[in-house]
CSV table of C-alpha atoms in Angstrom, one decimal:
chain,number,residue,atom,x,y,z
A,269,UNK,CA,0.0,0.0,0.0
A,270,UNK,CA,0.9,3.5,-0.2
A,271,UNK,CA,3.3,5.1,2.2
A,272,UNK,CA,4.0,8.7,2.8
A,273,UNK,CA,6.7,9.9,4.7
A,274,UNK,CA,7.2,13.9,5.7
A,275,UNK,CA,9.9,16.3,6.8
A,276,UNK,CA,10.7,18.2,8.9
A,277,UNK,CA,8.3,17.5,11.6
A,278,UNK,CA,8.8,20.8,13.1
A,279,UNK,CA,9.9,24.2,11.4
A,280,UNK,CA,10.4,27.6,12.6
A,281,UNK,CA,11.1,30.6,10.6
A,282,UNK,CA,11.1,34.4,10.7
A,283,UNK,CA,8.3,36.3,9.5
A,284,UNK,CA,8.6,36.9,6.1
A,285,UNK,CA,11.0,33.8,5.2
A,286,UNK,CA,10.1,30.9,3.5
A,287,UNK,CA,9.1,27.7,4.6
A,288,UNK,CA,9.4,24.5,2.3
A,289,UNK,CA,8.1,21.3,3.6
A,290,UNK,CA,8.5,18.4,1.4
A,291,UNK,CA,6.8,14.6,1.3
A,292,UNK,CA,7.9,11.4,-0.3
A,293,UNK,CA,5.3,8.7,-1.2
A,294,UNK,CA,5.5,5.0,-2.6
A,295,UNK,CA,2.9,3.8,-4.8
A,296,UNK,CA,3.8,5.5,-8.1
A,297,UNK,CA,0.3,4.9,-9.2
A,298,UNK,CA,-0.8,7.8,-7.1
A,299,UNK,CA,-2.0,10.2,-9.1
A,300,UNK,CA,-3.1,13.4,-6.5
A,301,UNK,CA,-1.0,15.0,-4.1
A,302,UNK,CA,-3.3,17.5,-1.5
A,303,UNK,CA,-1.7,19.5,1.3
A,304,UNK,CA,-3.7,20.1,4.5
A,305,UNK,CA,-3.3,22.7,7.1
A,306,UNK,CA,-4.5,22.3,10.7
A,307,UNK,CA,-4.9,25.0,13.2
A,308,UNK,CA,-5.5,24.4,17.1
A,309,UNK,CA,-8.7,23.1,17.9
A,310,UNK,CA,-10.1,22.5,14.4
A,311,UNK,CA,-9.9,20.0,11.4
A,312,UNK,CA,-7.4,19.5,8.6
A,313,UNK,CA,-8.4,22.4,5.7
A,314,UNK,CA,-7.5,21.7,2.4
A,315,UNK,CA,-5.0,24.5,1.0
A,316,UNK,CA,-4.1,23.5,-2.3
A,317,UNK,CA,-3.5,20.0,-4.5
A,318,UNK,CA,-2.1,18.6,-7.4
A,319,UNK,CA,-2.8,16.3,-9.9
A,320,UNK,CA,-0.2,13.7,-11.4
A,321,UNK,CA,-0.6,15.8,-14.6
A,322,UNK,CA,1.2,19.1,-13.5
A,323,UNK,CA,4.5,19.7,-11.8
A,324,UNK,CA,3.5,23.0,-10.6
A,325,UNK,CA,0.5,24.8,-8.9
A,326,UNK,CA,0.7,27.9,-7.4
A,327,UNK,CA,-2.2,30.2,-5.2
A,328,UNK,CA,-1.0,33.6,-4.1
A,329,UNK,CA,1.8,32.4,-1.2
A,330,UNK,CA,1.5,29.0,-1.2
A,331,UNK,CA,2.7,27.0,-4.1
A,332,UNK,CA,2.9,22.6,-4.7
A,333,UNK,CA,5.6,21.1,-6.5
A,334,UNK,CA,5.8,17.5,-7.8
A,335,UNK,CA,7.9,15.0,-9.3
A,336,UNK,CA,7.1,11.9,-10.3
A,337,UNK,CA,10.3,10.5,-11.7
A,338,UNK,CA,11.5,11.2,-7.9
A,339,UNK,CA,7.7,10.7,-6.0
A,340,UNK,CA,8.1,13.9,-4.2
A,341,UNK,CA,6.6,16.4,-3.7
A,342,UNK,CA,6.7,20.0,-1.9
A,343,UNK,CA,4.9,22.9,-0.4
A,344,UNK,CA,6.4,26.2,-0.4
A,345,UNK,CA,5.2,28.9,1.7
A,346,UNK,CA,6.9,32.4,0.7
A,347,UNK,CA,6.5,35.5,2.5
A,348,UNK,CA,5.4,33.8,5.9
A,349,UNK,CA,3.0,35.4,8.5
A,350,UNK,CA,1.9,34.8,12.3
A,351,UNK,CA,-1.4,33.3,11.0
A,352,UNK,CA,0.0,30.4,8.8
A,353,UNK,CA,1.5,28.9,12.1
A,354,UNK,CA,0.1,25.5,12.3
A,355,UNK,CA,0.2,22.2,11.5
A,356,UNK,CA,0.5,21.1,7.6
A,357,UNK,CA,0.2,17.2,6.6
A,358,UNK,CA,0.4,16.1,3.0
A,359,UNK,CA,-1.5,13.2,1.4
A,360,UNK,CA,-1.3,10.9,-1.3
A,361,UNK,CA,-4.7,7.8,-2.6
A,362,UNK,CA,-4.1,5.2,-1.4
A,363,UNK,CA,-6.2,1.7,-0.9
A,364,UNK,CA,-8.3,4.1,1.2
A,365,UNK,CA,-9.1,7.6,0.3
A,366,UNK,CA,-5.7,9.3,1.7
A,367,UNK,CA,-2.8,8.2,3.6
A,368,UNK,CA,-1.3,11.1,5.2
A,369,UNK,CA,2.3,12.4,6.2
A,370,UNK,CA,3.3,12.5,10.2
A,371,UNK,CA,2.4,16.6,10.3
A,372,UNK,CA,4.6,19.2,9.8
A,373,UNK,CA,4.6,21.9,12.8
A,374,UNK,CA,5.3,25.2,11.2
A,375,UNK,CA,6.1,28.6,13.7
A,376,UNK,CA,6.2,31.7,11.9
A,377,UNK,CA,8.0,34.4,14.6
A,378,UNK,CA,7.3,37.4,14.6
B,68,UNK,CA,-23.2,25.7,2.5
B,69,UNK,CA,-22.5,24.0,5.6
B,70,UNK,CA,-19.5,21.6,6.2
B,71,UNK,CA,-19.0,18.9,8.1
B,72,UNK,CA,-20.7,18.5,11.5
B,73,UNK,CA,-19.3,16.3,14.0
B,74,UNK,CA,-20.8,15.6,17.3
B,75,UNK,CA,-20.1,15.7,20.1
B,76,UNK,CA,-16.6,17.7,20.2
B,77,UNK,CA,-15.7,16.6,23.4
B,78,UNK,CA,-16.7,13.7,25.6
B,79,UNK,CA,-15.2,12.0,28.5
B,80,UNK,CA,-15.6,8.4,29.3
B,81,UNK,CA,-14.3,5.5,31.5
B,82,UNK,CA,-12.3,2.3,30.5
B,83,UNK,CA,-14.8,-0.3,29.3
B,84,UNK,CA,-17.3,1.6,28.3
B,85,UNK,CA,-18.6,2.1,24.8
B,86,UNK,CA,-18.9,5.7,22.9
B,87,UNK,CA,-20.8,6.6,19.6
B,88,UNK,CA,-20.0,9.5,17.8
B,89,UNK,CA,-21.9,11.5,15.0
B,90,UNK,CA,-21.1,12.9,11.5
B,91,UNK,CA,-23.1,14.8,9.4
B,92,UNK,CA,-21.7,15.2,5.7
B,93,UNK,CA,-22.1,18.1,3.4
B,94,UNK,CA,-24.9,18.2,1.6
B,95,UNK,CA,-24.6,16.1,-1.5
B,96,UNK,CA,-21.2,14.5,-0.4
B,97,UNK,CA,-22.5,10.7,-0.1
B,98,UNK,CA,-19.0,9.0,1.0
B,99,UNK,CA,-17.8,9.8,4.4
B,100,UNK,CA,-14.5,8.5,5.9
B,101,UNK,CA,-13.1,8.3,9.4
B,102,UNK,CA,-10.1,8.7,10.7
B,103,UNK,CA,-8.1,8.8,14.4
B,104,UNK,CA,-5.0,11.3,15.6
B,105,UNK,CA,-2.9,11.0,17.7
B,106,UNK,CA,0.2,13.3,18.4
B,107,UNK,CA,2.3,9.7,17.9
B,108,UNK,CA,0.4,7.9,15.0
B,109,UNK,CA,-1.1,11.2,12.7
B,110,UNK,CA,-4.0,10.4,11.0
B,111,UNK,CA,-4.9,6.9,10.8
B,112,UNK,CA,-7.8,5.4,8.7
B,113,UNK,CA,-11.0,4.2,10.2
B,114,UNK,CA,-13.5,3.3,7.2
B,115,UNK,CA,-14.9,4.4,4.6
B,116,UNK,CA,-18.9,4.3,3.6
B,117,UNK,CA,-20.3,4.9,0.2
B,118,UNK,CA,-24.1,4.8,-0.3
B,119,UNK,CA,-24.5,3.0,3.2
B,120,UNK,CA,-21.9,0.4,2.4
B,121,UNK,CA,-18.4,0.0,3.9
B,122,UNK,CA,-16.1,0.3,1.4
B,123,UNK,CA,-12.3,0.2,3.4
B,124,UNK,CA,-11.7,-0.5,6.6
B,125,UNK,CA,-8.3,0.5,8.5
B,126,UNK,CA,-6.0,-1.8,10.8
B,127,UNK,CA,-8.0,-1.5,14.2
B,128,UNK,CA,-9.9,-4.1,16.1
B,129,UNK,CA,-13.5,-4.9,15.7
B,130,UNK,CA,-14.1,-2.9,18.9
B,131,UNK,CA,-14.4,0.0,15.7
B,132,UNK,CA,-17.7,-0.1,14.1
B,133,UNK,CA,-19.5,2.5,12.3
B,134,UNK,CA,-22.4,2.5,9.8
B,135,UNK,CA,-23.9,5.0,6.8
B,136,UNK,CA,-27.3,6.1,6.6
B,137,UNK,CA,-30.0,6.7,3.6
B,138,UNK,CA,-29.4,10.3,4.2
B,139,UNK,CA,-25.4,9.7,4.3
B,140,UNK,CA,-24.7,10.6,8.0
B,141,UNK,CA,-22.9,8.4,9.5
B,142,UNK,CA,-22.1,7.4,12.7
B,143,UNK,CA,-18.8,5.2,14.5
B,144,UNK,CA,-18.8,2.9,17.6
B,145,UNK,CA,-16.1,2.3,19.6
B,146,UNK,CA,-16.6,-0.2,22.2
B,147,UNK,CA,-14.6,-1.8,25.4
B,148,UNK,CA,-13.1,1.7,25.7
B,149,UNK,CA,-9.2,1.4,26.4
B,150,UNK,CA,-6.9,4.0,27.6
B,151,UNK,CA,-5.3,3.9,23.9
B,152,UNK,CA,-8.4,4.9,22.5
B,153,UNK,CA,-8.1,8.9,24.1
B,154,UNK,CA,-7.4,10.6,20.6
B,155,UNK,CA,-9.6,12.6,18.2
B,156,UNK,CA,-12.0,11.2,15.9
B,157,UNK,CA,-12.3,13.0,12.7
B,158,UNK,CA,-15.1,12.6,10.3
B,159,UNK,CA,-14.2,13.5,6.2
B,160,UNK,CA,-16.9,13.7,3.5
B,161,UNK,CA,-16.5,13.8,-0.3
B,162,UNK,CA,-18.7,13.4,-3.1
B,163,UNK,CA,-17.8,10.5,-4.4
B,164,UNK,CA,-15.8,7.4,-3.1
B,165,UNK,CA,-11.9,6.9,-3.6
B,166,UNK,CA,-11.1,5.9,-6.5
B,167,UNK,CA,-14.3,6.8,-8.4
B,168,UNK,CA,-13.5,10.7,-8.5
B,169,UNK,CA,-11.9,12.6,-11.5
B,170,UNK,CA,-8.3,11.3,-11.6
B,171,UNK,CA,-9.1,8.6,-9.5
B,172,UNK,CA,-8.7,11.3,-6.7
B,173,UNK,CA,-11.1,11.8,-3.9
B,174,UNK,CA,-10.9,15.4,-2.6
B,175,UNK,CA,-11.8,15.1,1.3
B,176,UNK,CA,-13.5,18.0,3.6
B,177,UNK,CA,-13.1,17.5,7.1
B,178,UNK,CA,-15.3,18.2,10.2
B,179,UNK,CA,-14.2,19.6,13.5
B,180,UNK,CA,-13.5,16.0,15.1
B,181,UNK,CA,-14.7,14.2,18.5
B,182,UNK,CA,-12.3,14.5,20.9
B,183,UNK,CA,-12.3,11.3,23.2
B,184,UNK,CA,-10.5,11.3,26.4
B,185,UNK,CA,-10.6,7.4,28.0
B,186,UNK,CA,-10.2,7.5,32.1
């Protein structure tokens, strides 16, 4: 079955760095790679996915980046702010609807 | 549009005992899936239901149940509580079931979760 494996499992940066957390998976019959971000007391919100057809996606700050030949893939956060502090996971189909990363624990400081 | 609704959020019980907790999918969305998280294990995979059938079911013990209704809210059992079992319960619903969305993909919107604390 699929496996997904995620690093770092915690991050810190400065406010208005960068932050890149990247995923590897297994099954290279996946063909969808989400990210979700969870904030304290809620449930995991999708942010932005990508399908096995595209190697890029981006929306405003947050961008996914994917290769196939390698099976990673990557979320890059630019310009970081207090409020994307949080917990990020990424995802990849498996024999059940998603397997999921360990959780990356982003802190943006201020 | 409202999203998913789990209840109840929080809930308290004693080792042995049994707990059932409630999801209510988006409107539409006829597959829900269930997972647990734990700060050591992430998010692990419960079940899936499609159309009031089970379609995948995770590595846990048969002590996890759950069921789908007509109107696609579904609901889980966890009986025998253990100590183990203090995590939160989070309910996903999607339109379709894995593997029968565009792609192949199956794009998951998640509720609030049940947190369970086992005494």
């Amino acid at each position: 079955g699929e496996n997904v494996e995620q690093h770092p499992s915690t991050l810190s940066v400065q406010e208005g760095d960068s932050a890149v957390i990247k995923c590897t998976y297994s099954d290279s019959a996946s063909n969808y790679f989400p990210w979700y971000k969870q904030e304290l007391g809620k449930g995991p919100q999708l942010i932005i996915d990508i399908r096995s057809n595209v190697g890029e996606k981006k929306d405003q700050r947050i961008a996914v980046t994917l290769n196939k030949t390698a099976k990673h893939f990557s979320l890059h956060i630019t310009e970081t702010q207090p409020e994307d502090s949080a917990v990020y996971f990424c995802a990849a189909p498996g024999n059940t609807p998603l397997v999921f990363g360990k959780g990356t624990r982003l802190s943006v400081i201020a | 549009k409202a999203g998913v609704t789990q209840t109840p959020r929080y809930l308290i019980k004693t080792r042995g005992q049994q707990v059932t907790l409630s999801c209510s999918p988006i409107s539409g969305h006829r597959s829900v899936s269930w997972y647990q998280q734990t700060p050591g294990q992430g998010l692990q995979f419960l079940f899936e239901y499609f159309s009031e059938t089970q379609r995948n079911k995770g590595n846990f013990p048969g002590r996890f149940s759950g069921r789908q209704f007509s109107n696609s809210r579904s609901e889980m059992n966890v009986s025998t509580l253990e100590l183990g079992d203090s995590a939160l319960y989070l309910c996903a619903s999607s339109l379709t079931a894995s593997g029968q969305g565009a792609s192949g993909a199956n794009v998951l919107t998640f509720g609030a979760g049940s947190r369970l604390t086992v005494l």
